[in-house]
Coordinates of C-alpha atoms and ligand atoms in Angstrom, one line a residue:
Chain A
M106 CA 0.0 0.0 0.0
S107 CA 3.0 2.2 0.5
A108 CA 2.6 4.0 -2.9
V109 CA -1.0 5.0 -2.3
G110 CA -0.5 5.9 1.3
T111 CA 2.4 8.2 1.1
A112 CA 2.9 9.6 -2.4
A113 CA 1.8 12.9 -3.8
R114 CA 1.6 15.1 -0.7
T115 CA 4.4 17.1 -2.1
G116 CA 2.5 19.0 -4.8
T117 CA -0.4 20.1 -2.6
D118 CA 1.6 22.6 -0.6
R119 CA 0.4 25.5 -2.6
E120 CA -2.8 27.1 -1.2
P121 CA -5.4 25.6 -3.5
G122 CA -8.5 27.5 -4.6
T123 CA -7.2 30.8 -3.2
S124 CA -5.4 32.5 -6.0
R125 CA -7.0 33.8 -9.1
W126 CA -4.6 31.8 -11.2
T127 CA -5.5 28.5 -9.6
S128 CA -9.1 29.2 -10.2
A129 CA -8.4 30.0 -13.8
G130 CA -6.5 26.7 -14.1
D131 CA -9.4 24.8 -12.5
L132 CA -11.8 26.5 -14.9
R133 CA -9.7 25.5 -17.8
R134 CA -9.7 21.9 -16.6
L135 CA -13.4 21.8 -16.4
V136 CA -13.8 23.5 -19.8
V137 CA -11.6 20.7 -21.3
R138 CA -13.7 18.1 -19.5
A139 CA -16.9 19.6 -20.9
L140 CA -15.5 19.7 -24.4
R141 CA -14.4 16.1 -24.1
H142 CA -18.0 15.3 -23.2
E143 CA -19.2 17.0 -26.3
A144 CA -16.8 15.2 -28.5
R145 CA -17.9 11.9 -27.0
T146 CA -21.6 12.3 -27.3
P147 CA -21.7 12.5 -31.1
D148 CA -25.5 12.3 -31.3
A149 CA -25.7 15.8 -29.8
L150 CA -22.9 17.0 -32.0
I151 CA -24.5 15.6 -35.1
V152 CA -27.9 17.1 -34.3
N153 CA -26.1 20.4 -33.5
I154 CA -24.4 20.5 -36.9
A155 CA -26.7 18.4 -39.2
L156 CA -29.9 20.0 -38.1
P157 CA -29.3 23.5 -39.5
V158 CA -28.0 22.0 -42.7
L159 CA -31.0 19.8 -43.0
I160 CA -33.3 22.7 -42.3
M161 CA -31.7 24.8 -45.0
V162 CA -32.0 22.0 -47.5
V163 CA -35.6 21.4 -46.7
F164 CA -36.6 25.0 -46.6
V165 CA -34.6 26.2 -49.5
Y166 CA -35.3 23.2 -51.9
V167 CA -38.6 21.9 -50.7
F168 CA -40.6 24.8 -49.3
G169 CA -38.4 27.6 -50.5
G170 CA -40.4 28.1 -53.7
A171 CA -43.6 28.3 -51.8
I172 CA -42.6 30.8 -49.1
T173 CA -42.5 34.4 -50.2
T174 CA -39.8 36.5 -48.6
G175 CA -42.3 39.4 -48.3
S176 CA -41.2 42.9 -48.8
S177 CA -37.5 42.1 -48.3
G178 CA -37.0 41.1 -51.9
L179 CA -34.4 38.5 -50.8
T180 CA -33.9 35.0 -52.3
Y181 CA -35.2 32.5 -49.9
I182 CA -31.7 31.1 -48.9
D183 CA -30.5 34.6 -48.1
F184 CA -33.7 35.2 -46.1
V185 CA -33.5 32.1 -44.0
V186 CA -29.8 31.8 -43.3
P187 CA -29.7 34.3 -40.3
A188 CA -32.4 32.3 -38.6
V189 CA -30.6 29.0 -39.3
L190 CA -27.4 30.4 -37.8
L191 CA -29.3 31.2 -34.6
M192 CA -31.0 27.8 -34.5
S193 CA -27.7 26.1 -34.8
G194 CA -26.0 27.8 -31.9
G195 CA -29.1 28.0 -29.9
Y196 CA -29.9 24.4 -29.9
G197 CA -26.4 23.5 -28.7
A198 CA -26.4 26.2 -26.1
A199 CA -29.7 24.9 -24.6
L200 CA -28.0 21.5 -24.1
T201 CA -25.9 23.2 -21.4
A202 CA -29.0 22.9 -19.2
A203 CA -28.9 19.1 -19.4
N204 CA -25.2 18.9 -19.0
I205 CA -25.3 20.9 -15.8
A206 CA -28.3 19.0 -14.5
T207 CA -26.4 15.8 -15.1
D208 CA -23.6 17.0 -12.8
M209 CA -26.0 18.4 -10.3
T210 CA -28.3 15.4 -10.0
G211 CA -25.6 12.7 -10.3
G212 CA -22.9 12.5 -7.8
M213 CA -20.3 14.5 -9.7
I214 CA -21.0 17.8 -7.9
D215 CA -20.3 16.1 -4.6
R216 CA -17.0 14.9 -5.8
F217 CA -16.0 18.4 -7.0
R218 CA -17.2 19.9 -3.7
T219 CA -14.9 17.7 -1.7
L220 CA -12.0 18.9 -3.7
P221 CA -10.3 22.1 -2.6
V222 CA -11.6 24.2 -5.5
S223 CA -14.4 26.8 -5.8
S224 CA -17.3 24.7 -7.1
W225 CA -18.7 27.5 -9.3
V226 CA -16.1 26.4 -11.9
V227 CA -18.3 23.4 -12.6
P228 CA -21.3 25.3 -14.2
A229 CA -18.9 28.0 -15.5
G230 CA -16.9 25.3 -17.3
H231 CA -20.0 24.1 -19.0
V232 CA -21.0 27.6 -20.1
I233 CA -17.6 28.4 -21.6
A234 CA -17.4 25.0 -23.3
S235 CA -20.8 25.6 -24.8
V236 CA -19.8 29.0 -26.2
I237 CA -16.7 27.5 -27.8
R238 CA -18.6 24.6 -29.3
N239 CA -21.6 26.6 -30.5
V240 CA -19.6 29.3 -32.2
V241 CA -17.8 26.5 -34.1
A242 CA -21.1 24.9 -34.9
T243 CA -22.5 28.2 -36.2
V244 CA -19.4 28.7 -38.4
I245 CA -20.0 25.2 -39.8
A246 CA -23.6 26.0 -40.5
L247 CA -22.4 29.2 -42.3
I248 CA -20.0 27.2 -44.5
A249 CA -22.9 24.9 -45.4
A250 CA -25.0 27.9 -46.2
I251 CA -22.4 29.2 -48.5
A252 CA -22.2 25.8 -50.2
L253 CA -25.9 25.9 -50.7
G254 CA -25.8 29.3 -52.4
F255 CA -25.8 31.9 -49.7
R256 CA -23.9 35.0 -50.6
S257 CA -22.9 38.0 -48.4
G258 CA -21.3 41.2 -49.2
A259 CA -20.3 42.0 -45.6
T260 CA -17.2 43.9 -44.9
V261 CA -14.6 42.7 -42.3
T262 CA -16.1 45.0 -39.7
E263 CA -19.5 43.6 -40.4
W264 CA -18.2 40.1 -40.1
A265 CA -16.7 41.0 -36.8
L266 CA -20.1 42.3 -35.6
V267 CA -21.7 39.1 -36.8
L268 CA -19.2 37.1 -34.8
A269 CA -19.8 39.3 -31.8
L270 CA -23.6 38.8 -32.1
V271 CA -23.2 35.0 -32.4
V272 CA -20.9 34.9 -29.4
G273 CA -23.2 37.1 -27.4
Y274 CA -26.2 35.0 -28.4
V275 CA -24.7 31.6 -27.5
L276 CA -23.3 33.1 -24.3
A277 CA -26.7 34.5 -23.2
L278 CA -28.5 31.3 -24.1
S279 CA -25.9 29.2 -22.4
A280 CA -26.3 31.3 -19.2
I281 CA -30.1 31.0 -19.4
A282 CA -29.6 27.3 -19.9
A283 CA -27.3 27.1 -16.9
L284 CA -30.0 28.8 -14.8
W285 CA -32.6 26.3 -16.1
G286 CA -30.3 23.4 -15.5
L287 CA -29.7 24.5 -11.9
F288 CA -33.4 25.2 -11.3
V289 CA -34.8 21.8 -12.4
K290 CA -34.4 18.6 -10.5
S291 CA -33.9 16.2 -13.4
V292 CA -31.9 15.9 -16.6
Q293 CA -35.1 15.2 -18.5
A294 CA -36.7 18.5 -17.4
A295 CA -33.5 20.3 -18.3
G296 CA -33.6 18.9 -21.8
A297 CA -37.0 20.6 -22.4
L298 CA -35.3 23.9 -23.0
S299 CA -33.8 22.7 -26.3
F300 CA -37.2 22.3 -27.8
I301 CA -38.3 25.8 -26.8
V302 CA -35.1 27.3 -28.1
L303 CA -35.3 25.3 -31.3
F304 CA -38.9 26.4 -31.8
L305 CA -38.5 30.1 -31.2
P306 CA -36.9 31.0 -34.5
Y307 CA -40.0 29.6 -36.3
L308 CA -42.1 32.1 -34.5
S309 CA -39.9 35.0 -35.6
D310 CA -39.5 36.9 -38.8
G311 CA -36.6 34.5 -39.6
V312 CA -38.2 31.6 -41.4
V313 CA -41.5 33.0 -42.6
P314 CA -42.0 36.8 -43.0
A315 CA -43.9 38.0 -39.9
E316 CA -46.1 40.2 -42.1
T317 CA -47.6 37.0 -43.6
M318 CA -48.6 35.6 -40.1
P319 CA -52.0 35.7 -38.4
S320 CA -52.2 38.8 -36.2
V321 CA -51.6 37.1 -32.7
L322 CA -48.6 35.2 -34.0
R323 CA -47.4 38.2 -35.8
A324 CA -47.5 40.3 -32.6
F325 CA -45.5 37.7 -30.8
A326 CA -43.0 37.3 -33.7
E327 CA -42.4 41.1 -33.9
N328 CA -41.7 41.4 -30.2
Q329 CA -39.7 38.3 -29.4
P330 CA -35.9 38.6 -29.2
I331 CA -35.1 36.4 -32.2
T332 CA -36.6 38.8 -34.7
P333 CA -34.3 41.8 -34.0
M334 CA -31.4 39.4 -34.0
V335 CA -32.4 38.1 -37.4
E336 CA -32.9 41.6 -38.7
T337 CA -29.4 42.7 -37.3
L338 CA -27.8 39.7 -39.1
R339 CA -29.6 40.5 -42.3
A340 CA -28.5 44.1 -42.1
L341 CA -24.9 43.1 -41.5
L342 CA -24.7 40.2 -44.0
L343 CA -27.1 41.4 -46.7
G344 CA -26.9 45.2 -46.4
L345 CA -30.5 45.7 -45.4
P346 CA -31.4 48.7 -43.2
M347 CA -30.6 48.1 -39.5
G348 CA -33.2 50.3 -37.9
D349 CA -33.5 49.7 -34.1
A350 CA -32.7 46.0 -34.5
G351 CA -29.0 46.4 -33.5
W352 CA -29.8 48.2 -30.2
L353 CA -32.6 45.9 -29.4
T354 CA -30.4 42.9 -30.0
A355 CA -27.7 44.3 -27.7
L356 CA -30.3 45.1 -25.1
W357 CA -31.8 41.6 -25.2
L358 CA -28.4 39.8 -25.1
T359 CA -27.1 42.0 -22.3
A360 CA -30.3 41.5 -20.3
G361 CA -30.1 37.8 -20.9
V362 CA -26.6 37.6 -19.4
V363 CA -26.9 40.2 -16.7
I364 CA -30.1 38.6 -15.3
S365 CA -29.4 35.0 -15.7
V366 CA -25.8 34.9 -14.4
P367 CA -26.6 36.2 -10.9
V368 CA -29.8 34.2 -10.6
A369 CA -27.9 31.1 -11.7
A370 CA -25.2 31.9 -9.1
V371 CA -27.9 32.1 -6.4
L372 CA -29.5 28.9 -7.5
F373 CA -26.1 27.2 -7.5
R374 CA -25.3 28.4 -4.1
R375 CA -28.6 27.2 -2.8
R376 CA -28.1 23.8 -4.4
T377 CA -24.6 23.4 -3.0
S378 CA -24.9 25.3 0.2
A379 CA -23.8 22.9 3.0
Chain B
M132 CA -6.0 16.3 19.3
H133 CA -3.6 14.2 17.2
D134 CA -4.9 10.9 18.2
V135 CA -8.5 11.6 17.3
A136 CA -9.1 12.0 13.6
I137 CA -12.9 12.4 13.6
R138 CA -14.9 13.7 16.5
A139 CA -18.7 14.4 16.3
R140 CA -20.7 15.7 19.2
G141 CA -24.5 15.9 19.2
L142 CA -24.9 16.2 15.5
S143 CA -28.5 16.8 14.5
K144 CA -30.2 17.3 11.2
S145 CA -33.8 17.5 10.0
F146 CA -35.1 17.6 6.5
G147 CA -38.4 19.5 6.1
G148 CA -39.2 19.1 9.8
T149 CA -38.5 15.4 9.9
P150 CA -35.6 14.7 12.2
V151 CA -33.0 12.4 10.6
L152 CA -30.2 12.8 13.1
T153 CA -31.0 13.5 16.7
G154 CA -27.6 13.7 18.4
V155 CA -24.9 11.6 16.8
D156 CA -21.7 11.3 18.8
L157 CA -18.7 9.6 17.2
T158 CA -15.0 9.4 18.0
V159 CA -12.6 7.8 15.5
P160 CA -8.9 7.5 16.7
A161 CA -6.3 8.3 14.1
G162 CA -5.3 5.2 12.1
S163 CA -8.4 3.2 13.0
L164 CA -11.5 2.1 11.1
L165 CA -14.9 2.9 12.4
A166 CA -17.8 1.1 10.7
L167 CA -21.1 3.0 10.9
L168 CA -23.7 0.3 10.7
G169 CA -27.3 0.9 10.0
P170 CA -30.3 0.0 7.9
N171 CA -31.7 2.0 4.9
G172 CA -32.6 5.5 5.9
S173 CA -31.0 5.4 9.3
G174 CA -28.9 8.5 8.6
K175 CA -25.5 7.0 7.6
T176 CA -25.1 9.1 4.4
T177 CA -26.4 12.2 6.2
T178 CA -23.7 11.8 8.9
V179 CA -21.0 11.3 6.2
R180 CA -22.2 14.3 4.3
I181 CA -22.0 16.5 7.4
L182 CA -18.5 15.2 8.2
T183 CA -17.3 15.8 4.7
T184 CA -18.6 19.4 4.6
L185 CA -21.2 18.7 2.0
L186 CA -24.1 19.4 4.4
A187 CA -24.5 21.7 7.4
A188 CA -25.7 20.2 10.6
D189 CA -28.6 21.9 12.4
G190 CA -26.9 21.3 15.7
G191 CA -23.8 19.8 17.2
T192 CA -20.2 20.1 16.3
A193 CA -17.7 18.0 14.4
T194 CA -14.0 18.2 13.8
V195 CA -12.2 16.2 11.1
G196 CA -8.4 16.1 11.2
G197 CA -8.6 18.8 13.9
H198 CA -10.6 21.2 11.7
D199 CA -14.1 22.2 12.3
V200 CA -16.3 21.0 9.5
A201 CA -18.5 24.1 9.5
R202 CA -16.0 26.8 9.9
E203 CA -12.9 25.3 8.2
S204 CA -14.3 23.4 5.3
V205 CA -11.4 24.0 3.0
A206 CA -8.9 22.7 5.5
V207 CA -11.2 19.7 6.0
R208 CA -11.4 19.1 2.3
R209 CA -7.6 19.0 2.0
T210 CA -7.4 16.3 4.6
I211 CA -10.1 13.9 3.5
G212 CA -11.2 11.7 0.6
L213 CA -14.8 10.7 0.1
T214 CA -16.2 7.7 -1.8
A215 CA -19.8 8.6 -1.9
Q216 CA -22.6 6.1 -2.0
Q217 CA -23.6 7.2 -5.5
A218 CA -20.7 6.8 -7.9
T219 CA -18.9 10.1 -8.5
V220 CA -16.6 9.4 -11.4
D221 CA -17.2 10.8 -14.9
D222 CA -18.7 8.2 -17.2
L223 CA -17.6 9.9 -20.4
L224 CA -14.0 10.2 -19.4
T225 CA -11.5 7.3 -19.2
G226 CA -10.3 6.0 -15.9
R227 CA -7.0 7.8 -16.4
E228 CA -8.6 11.1 -17.4
N229 CA -10.8 11.0 -14.3
L230 CA -7.8 10.6 -12.0
E231 CA -5.7 13.2 -13.9
L232 CA -8.6 15.7 -13.7
F233 CA -8.9 15.2 -10.0
G234 CA -5.1 15.4 -9.6
G235 CA -5.2 18.7 -11.5
L236 CA -8.0 20.0 -9.3
Y237 CA -5.8 19.1 -6.2
H238 CA -3.1 21.2 -7.9
L239 CA -0.6 18.4 -8.0
G240 CA 0.9 19.8 -11.2
G241 CA 0.6 18.1 -14.6
R242 CA 3.5 15.6 -14.3
A243 CA 2.7 14.7 -10.7
A244 CA -1.0 14.3 -11.5
R245 CA -0.1 12.0 -14.4
R246 CA 2.3 10.0 -12.3
R247 CA -0.2 9.7 -9.4
A248 CA -3.0 8.6 -11.8
G249 CA -0.7 5.8 -13.1
E250 CA 0.2 4.7 -9.6
L251 CA -3.4 4.5 -8.5
L252 CA -4.5 2.7 -11.7
D253 CA -1.8 0.1 -11.0
R254 CA -2.7 -0.1 -7.4
F255 CA -6.4 -0.6 -8.0
D256 CA -5.8 -3.1 -10.8
L257 CA -7.3 -0.8 -13.5
S258 CA -4.3 -0.4 -15.7
A259 CA -5.7 -2.6 -18.4
A260 CA -8.9 -0.5 -18.5
A261 CA -7.2 2.9 -17.9
N262 CA -7.9 4.2 -21.4
R263 CA -11.4 3.0 -21.6
R264 CA -14.4 5.2 -20.8
V265 CA -15.8 4.6 -17.4
A266 CA -19.2 3.9 -18.9
T267 CA -17.8 0.6 -20.0
Y268 CA -16.6 -0.4 -16.5
S269 CA -18.2 -3.1 -14.4
G270 CA -19.7 -2.1 -11.0
G271 CA -16.6 -3.4 -9.2
M272 CA -14.2 -1.5 -11.5
R273 CA -16.2 1.7 -11.1
R274 CA -16.1 1.3 -7.3
R275 CA -12.4 0.8 -7.4
L276 CA -11.9 3.9 -9.6
D277 CA -14.1 5.9 -7.2
L278 CA -11.9 4.8 -4.4
A279 CA -8.8 5.6 -6.4
A280 CA -10.2 9.0 -7.1
S281 CA -10.6 9.6 -3.3
M282 CA -7.0 8.7 -2.9
V283 CA -5.5 11.1 -5.4
A284 CA -4.1 13.5 -2.8
A285 CA -3.3 10.7 -0.4
P286 CA -5.7 11.8 2.3
R287 CA -5.1 11.0 5.9
I288 CA -8.8 10.5 6.5
L289 CA -11.1 8.5 4.2
F290 CA -14.9 8.3 4.2
L291 CA -16.4 5.3 2.4
D292 CA -20.2 5.4 2.1
E293 CA -21.3 1.8 1.5
P294 CA -18.3 1.0 -0.6
T295 CA -19.3 -2.6 -1.3
T296 CA -23.0 -2.4 -1.7
G297 CA -24.0 -4.1 -5.0
L298 CA -20.6 -5.8 -5.5
D299 CA -20.2 -9.6 -6.0
P300 CA -18.4 -11.5 -3.3
R301 CA -15.1 -11.4 -5.1
S302 CA -15.1 -7.7 -5.8
R303 CA -16.1 -7.2 -2.2
A304 CA -13.1 -9.2 -1.0
E305 CA -10.8 -7.3 -3.2
L306 CA -12.1 -4.0 -1.9
W307 CA -11.6 -5.3 1.7
T308 CA -8.0 -6.1 0.9
V309 CA -7.5 -2.5 -0.4
I310 CA -9.1 -1.1 2.7
R311 CA -6.9 -3.2 5.0
E312 CA -3.9 -1.9 3.2
L313 CA -4.9 1.7 3.5
L314 CA -5.4 1.1 7.2
A315 CA -2.0 -0.5 7.5
A316 CA -0.5 2.6 5.9
G317 CA -2.0 4.7 8.6
T318 CA -5.1 6.1 7.0
T319 CA -8.1 6.7 9.2
I320 CA -11.3 5.3 7.7
L321 CA -15.0 5.8 8.5
L322 CA -16.9 3.3 6.5
T323 CA -20.7 2.9 6.4
T324 CA -22.3 -0.5 5.7
Q325 CA -25.5 -2.4 6.0
Y326 CA -23.6 -5.7 6.5
L327 CA -22.7 -6.8 9.9
E328 CA -20.1 -9.2 8.5
E329 CA -18.3 -6.4 6.7
A330 CA -18.1 -4.3 9.8
D331 CA -16.9 -7.3 11.7
Q332 CA -14.2 -8.0 9.1
L333 CA -12.8 -4.5 8.9
A334 CA -13.6 -2.4 11.9
D335 CA -11.8 -1.6 15.0
R336 CA -15.0 -0.2 16.3
I337 CA -18.6 -0.4 15.2
A338 CA -21.1 2.3 15.7
V339 CA -24.7 1.2 15.2
I340 CA -26.9 4.0 14.1
D341 CA -30.6 3.7 14.5
N342 CA -33.3 6.4 14.4
G343 CA -30.7 9.1 14.0
R344 CA -28.6 8.3 17.0
V345 CA -25.8 5.9 17.9
A346 CA -27.4 3.0 19.6
A347 CA -24.2 1.2 20.4
D348 CA -20.5 1.9 19.8
D349 CA -18.1 -0.9 20.7
T350 CA -15.6 -3.3 19.4
P351 CA -16.9 -6.0 17.0
A352 CA -16.1 -8.7 19.6
A353 CA -18.1 -6.9 22.3
L354 CA -21.1 -6.4 20.0
K355 CA -21.1 -9.9 18.8
R356 CA -21.0 -11.1 22.4
Q357 CA -24.1 -9.1 23.0
V358 CA -25.9 -10.4 19.9
G359 CA -24.4 -13.9 19.7
S360 CA -22.6 -15.0 16.7
E361 CA -25.6 -16.8 15.4
R362 CA -29.3 -16.9 16.1
L363 CA -31.1 -20.0 17.2
A364 CA -34.7 -20.0 15.8
L365 CA -37.3 -22.5 17.1
R366 CA -40.6 -22.7 15.4
L367 CA -43.2 -24.1 17.8
A368 CA -46.1 -26.3 16.8
R369 CA -48.7 -24.1 18.6
A370 CA -48.7 -20.3 18.8
E371 CA -50.2 -20.4 22.3
D372 CA -47.0 -22.1 23.6
V373 CA -44.8 -19.1 22.7
P374 CA -45.1 -17.1 26.0
R375 CA -44.8 -20.3 28.0
A376 CA -41.6 -21.2 26.0
G377 CA -40.2 -17.8 26.8
A378 CA -40.8 -18.2 30.5
A379 CA -39.4 -21.7 30.6
L380 CA -36.2 -20.7 28.7
S381 CA -35.7 -17.6 30.9
A382 CA -36.0 -19.7 34.0
G383 CA -34.2 -22.8 32.7
P384 CA -30.6 -23.8 33.0
G385 CA -29.8 -22.9 29.3
D386 CA -28.5 -19.4 28.5
A387 CA -31.5 -17.4 27.1
A388 CA -29.5 -14.3 26.0
G389 CA -31.1 -12.4 23.3
L390 CA -34.5 -14.1 23.8
R391 CA -37.1 -12.8 21.4
L392 CA -40.7 -14.0 21.0
D393 CA -42.9 -13.8 18.0
A394 CA -46.3 -15.3 18.5
D395 CA -47.5 -14.6 15.0
A396 CA -44.7 -16.5 13.5
R397 CA -44.8 -19.1 16.3
E398 CA -41.2 -18.4 16.7
V399 CA -38.8 -18.2 19.6
T400 CA -35.3 -16.9 18.8
L401 CA -32.2 -16.5 21.0
A402 CA -28.5 -16.0 20.7
G403 CA -27.0 -19.3 19.5
Q404 CA -24.1 -20.6 21.5
G405 CA -23.1 -23.9 20.0
P406 CA -24.3 -27.5 20.1
D407 CA -24.5 -27.9 23.9
H408 CA -26.6 -24.8 24.2
L409 CA -28.9 -26.1 21.5
R410 CA -29.3 -29.4 23.3
R411 CA -30.0 -27.7 26.6
T412 CA -32.6 -25.4 25.0
L413 CA -34.4 -28.3 23.4
D414 CA -34.3 -30.2 26.7
V415 CA -36.0 -27.3 28.5
L416 CA -38.8 -27.1 25.9
H417 CA -39.2 -30.9 25.9
R418 CA -39.6 -31.0 29.7
A419 CA -42.1 -28.2 29.5
G420 CA -44.1 -30.2 27.1
I421 CA -43.7 -27.7 24.2
P422 CA -43.4 -29.4 20.8
V423 CA -40.9 -27.8 18.5
E424 CA -41.7 -28.1 14.8
H425 CA -38.5 -26.7 13.2
V426 CA -35.0 -25.7 14.4
D427 CA -32.8 -23.2 12.5
L428 CA -29.4 -21.7 13.2
R429 CA -28.8 -18.6 11.2
T430 CA -26.3 -15.8 11.2
P431 CA -27.6 -12.7 12.9
T432 CA -29.2 -10.1 10.6
L433 CA -29.1 -6.4 11.1
D434 CA -32.6 -6.8 12.5
D435 CA -31.3 -9.0 15.2
V436 CA -28.5 -6.5 16.0
F437 CA -30.9 -3.6 16.2
F438 CA -33.4 -5.5 18.3
E439 CA -30.7 -6.5 20.6
L440 CA -29.1 -3.1 20.9
T441 CA -32.1 -0.9 21.0
A442 CA -33.9 -3.2 23.4
A443 CA -30.9 -3.1 25.7
A444 CA -30.7 0.7 25.5
Ligands
LIG289 N1 -31.9 16.1 1.0 C1 -32.8 15.4 1.7 N2 -34.1 15.9 1.7 C2 -35.1 15.2 2.4 N3 -34.9 14.1 3.1 C3 -33.6 13.5 3.1 C4 -32.6 14.2 2.3 N4 -31.5 13.4 2.5 C5 -31.8 12.4 3.3 N5 -33.1 12.4 3.6 C6 -33.8 11.5 4.5 O1 -33.1 11.3 5.6 C7 -33.2 9.9 6.0 C8 -31.8 9.4 6.2 O2 -31.1 9.3 4.9 P1 -29.7 8.8 4.7 O3 -29.4 8.9 3.3 O4 -28.7 9.5 5.6 O5 -29.8 7.3 5.2 P2 -28.8 6.1 5.0 O6 -28.6 5.5 6.3 O7 -27.6 6.6 4.2 O8 -29.6 5.1 4.1 P3 -29.2 4.1 2.9 O9 -28.7 2.8 3.6 O10 -30.4 3.8 2.2 O11 -28.1 4.8 2.1 C9 -34.0 9.2 5.0 O12 -35.3 9.0 5.5 C10 -34.0 10.1 3.8 O13 -35.2 10.1 3.1
LIG290 MG1 -26.8 6.1 2.4

């Protein structure tokens, strides 16, 4: 038993969990862990990447001819790509809820809590991994869109803003998903968020022009957050007028992060308070 | 101070108004193994969670490794390892990745964490499966990895919550060997179990927990003396004989320690003490004219232990 009983005390002399740098190191370890999870659950990854591509193929080639793009005058693929980009990242970001719920309801959180680390790195690791993965998934969806005929005349600055929007969007959604994953008591309940997030773009101006919807639906579509995001993306990618959409998008995303992060922190503390 | 690794005084805890612990006192000398023995729902896990800083007690105090669990939780965490009842290893990572992750989180440093993971995989006989995902492990392998994960920082004090529940006899024996070796290396261990035999095999002392308090705390030998190493169960032909049998045995020359009567089952049980005792007992009943239908010698169950200890208290 000698090896197990005596080794490895040496490295623990540093004060763990106290310096900002050790916390950053712990966070990095948990991000790597979460990314490994993603890579090893290919079903989620495939849905994440294949779904937007499939949606584009179906909408552009099957329904595309039947859906008018309203007063925008866009071809259907140009019209639908912004919504597809948001669906792609959004679906994956919503999965963060289930990932966090798995750690919280299984025994893992107890293991992490008996380690000398600040346990908030567990949900934070999931959120950061989600942002990384979903930005990549969105880029893949964009490449697929270009392969299917999408064309943009955006400048470098506009592309940078598109990237910022996508990062902000998956960050806000991942934070909301973290909140949800910490609120619910089961992994199944946590998974429900994905469906809502996947559905929301259909009830926006992104897939079918809002002006062609029945009035109740239209009122919802015009006031929900996906619509200004779609309009902002169209303005940046396709040179359409921006109007208020840019500010509204920034407002929604900031609100999403600023509200859900502290609420998630409170929920997390409650779930892990001794 | 140095010779007591774990000390709990009057720990209490309620969940939603239901008291679960009502004053648990425990003392575990450094380098010894205490088995916390109790049936489902008796508060074993709750006690372990309080002692490992995962749960705050409503009342009472506890120190682990000289540190107060409520006020010095980080210091406690650096002293202890926990193998929880529910497996706490990551299914999607390999065995090696799990141990390296935990080593990293103990801030061992990359090379030391890798070396430590390798040592533990060897030690717990998991080297062949080291690079397979834990999802593919058997229950016994997963338990061993869980134990290895608790050992990453070579803790002085180890908490094992029902480490062998659900394992086959061979895996259980293997785990017992590992536990004995840890003990020989000077580790203090608090182990919970539902199996009297396990406590008997491993423990220096056994604390029996019942209804949220420690009903008995003694050496295995002393407890067994109280309960008897086996139970002698006599089923009588007629239920109405049961009280009479009880009276005859209590008065008779045989030793009636641990006598228990169950009229519904027509059963009289007492601590078994070998062939002579069996013969004397049957003689007593024969002389009293009480026909015996069936005789059974069985190892004491937890029920027997509890009945014995709580009835005595
Ligand atoms: N978080 C909780 N909320 C409500 N009740 C709880 C909670 N944790 C434990 N309990 C209750 O406390 C009691 C003791 O539970 P505990 O898990 O400590 O028992 P145990 O001795 O470990 O049992 P087992 O052998 O089944 O593991 C049980 O009745 C259980 O339902
Ligand atoms: Mg338990």
